[in-house]
Short mmCIF file of C-alpha atoms in Angstrom, two decimals:
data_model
loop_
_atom_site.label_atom_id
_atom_site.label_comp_id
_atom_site.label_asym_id
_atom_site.label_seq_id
_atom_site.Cartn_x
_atom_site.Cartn_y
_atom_site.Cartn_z
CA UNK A 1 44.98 184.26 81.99
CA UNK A 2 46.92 181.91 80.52
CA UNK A 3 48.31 183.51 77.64
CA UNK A 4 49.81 186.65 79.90
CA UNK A 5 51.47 183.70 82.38
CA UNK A 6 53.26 182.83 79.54
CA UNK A 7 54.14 186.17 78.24
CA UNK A 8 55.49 186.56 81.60
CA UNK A 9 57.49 183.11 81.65
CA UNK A 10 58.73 184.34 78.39
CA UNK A 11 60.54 187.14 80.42
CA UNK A 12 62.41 184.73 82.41
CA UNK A 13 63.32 181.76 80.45
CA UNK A 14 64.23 180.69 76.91
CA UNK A 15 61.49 178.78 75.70
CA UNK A 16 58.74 179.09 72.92
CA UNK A 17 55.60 180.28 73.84
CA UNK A 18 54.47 176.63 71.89
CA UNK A 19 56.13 174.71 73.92
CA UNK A 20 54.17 176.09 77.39
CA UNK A 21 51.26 173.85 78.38
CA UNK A 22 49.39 173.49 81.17
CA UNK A 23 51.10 170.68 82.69
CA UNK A 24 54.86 172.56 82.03
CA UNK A 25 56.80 172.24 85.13
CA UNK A 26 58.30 175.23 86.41
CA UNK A 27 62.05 173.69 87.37
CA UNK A 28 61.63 170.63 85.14
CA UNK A 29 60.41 171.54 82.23
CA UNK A 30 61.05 175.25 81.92
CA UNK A 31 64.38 175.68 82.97
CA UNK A 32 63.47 177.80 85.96
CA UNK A 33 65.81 178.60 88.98
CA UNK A 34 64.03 179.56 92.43
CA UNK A 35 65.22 183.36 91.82
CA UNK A 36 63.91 182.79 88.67
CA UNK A 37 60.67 181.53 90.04
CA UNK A 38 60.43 184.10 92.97
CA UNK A 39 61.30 186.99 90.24
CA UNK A 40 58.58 185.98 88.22
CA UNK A 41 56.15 186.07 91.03
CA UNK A 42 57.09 189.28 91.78
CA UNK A 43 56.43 190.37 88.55
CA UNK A 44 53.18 188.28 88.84
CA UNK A 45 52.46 190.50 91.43
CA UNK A 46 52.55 194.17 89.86
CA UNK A 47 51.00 192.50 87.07
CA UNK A 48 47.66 191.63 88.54
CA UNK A 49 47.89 194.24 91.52
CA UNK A 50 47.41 190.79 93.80
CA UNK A 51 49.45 189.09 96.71
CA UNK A 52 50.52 185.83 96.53
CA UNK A 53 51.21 184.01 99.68
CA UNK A 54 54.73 181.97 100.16
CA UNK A 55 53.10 179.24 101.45
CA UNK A 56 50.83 178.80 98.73
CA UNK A 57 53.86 179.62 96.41
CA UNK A 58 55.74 176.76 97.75
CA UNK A 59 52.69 174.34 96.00
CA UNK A 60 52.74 175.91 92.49
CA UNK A 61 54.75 173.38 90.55
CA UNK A 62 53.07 173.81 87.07
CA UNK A 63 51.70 176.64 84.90
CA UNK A 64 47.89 174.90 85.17
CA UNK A 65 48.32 175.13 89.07
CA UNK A 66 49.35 178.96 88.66
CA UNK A 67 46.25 179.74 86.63
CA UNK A 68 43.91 178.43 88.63
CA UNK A 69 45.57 180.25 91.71
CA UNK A 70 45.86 183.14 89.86
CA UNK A 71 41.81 183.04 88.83
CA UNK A 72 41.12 182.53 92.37
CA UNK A 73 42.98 185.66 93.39
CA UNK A 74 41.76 187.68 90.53
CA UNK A 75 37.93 186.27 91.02
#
């Protein structure tokens, strides 16, 4: 799961794949803008044929947090 979040975060910003870690903040670390962030969820979406709830969106402020949300919709 992991490695195909970053494949996708790849898509949006300009960052190694190295340099994404678990604890990699979306906006502060990344580089990410919320259209980025919204676009990628999007993507997110298709990807995994899942929903993800804006609510619960709001919360995800690191790649670790979207993995385990992302396990937990894919479960």
């Amino acid at each position: 799961m992991f490695e195909r979040l970053v494949n996708i975060i790849c898509n949006y910003v300009e960052v190694d794949p190295s340099n994404i870690h678990p604890e990699s903040r979306f906006m502060e670390d990344l580089g990410f803008t919320s259209f980025d962030f919204m676009s990628m969820l999007g993507e997110i979406e298709d990807e995994f044929d899942i929903e993800i709830e804006q609510t619960e969106a709001v919360n995800i402020r690191t790649v670790g947090e979207a993995v385990i949300y992302l396990e937990k919709l894919t479960a």
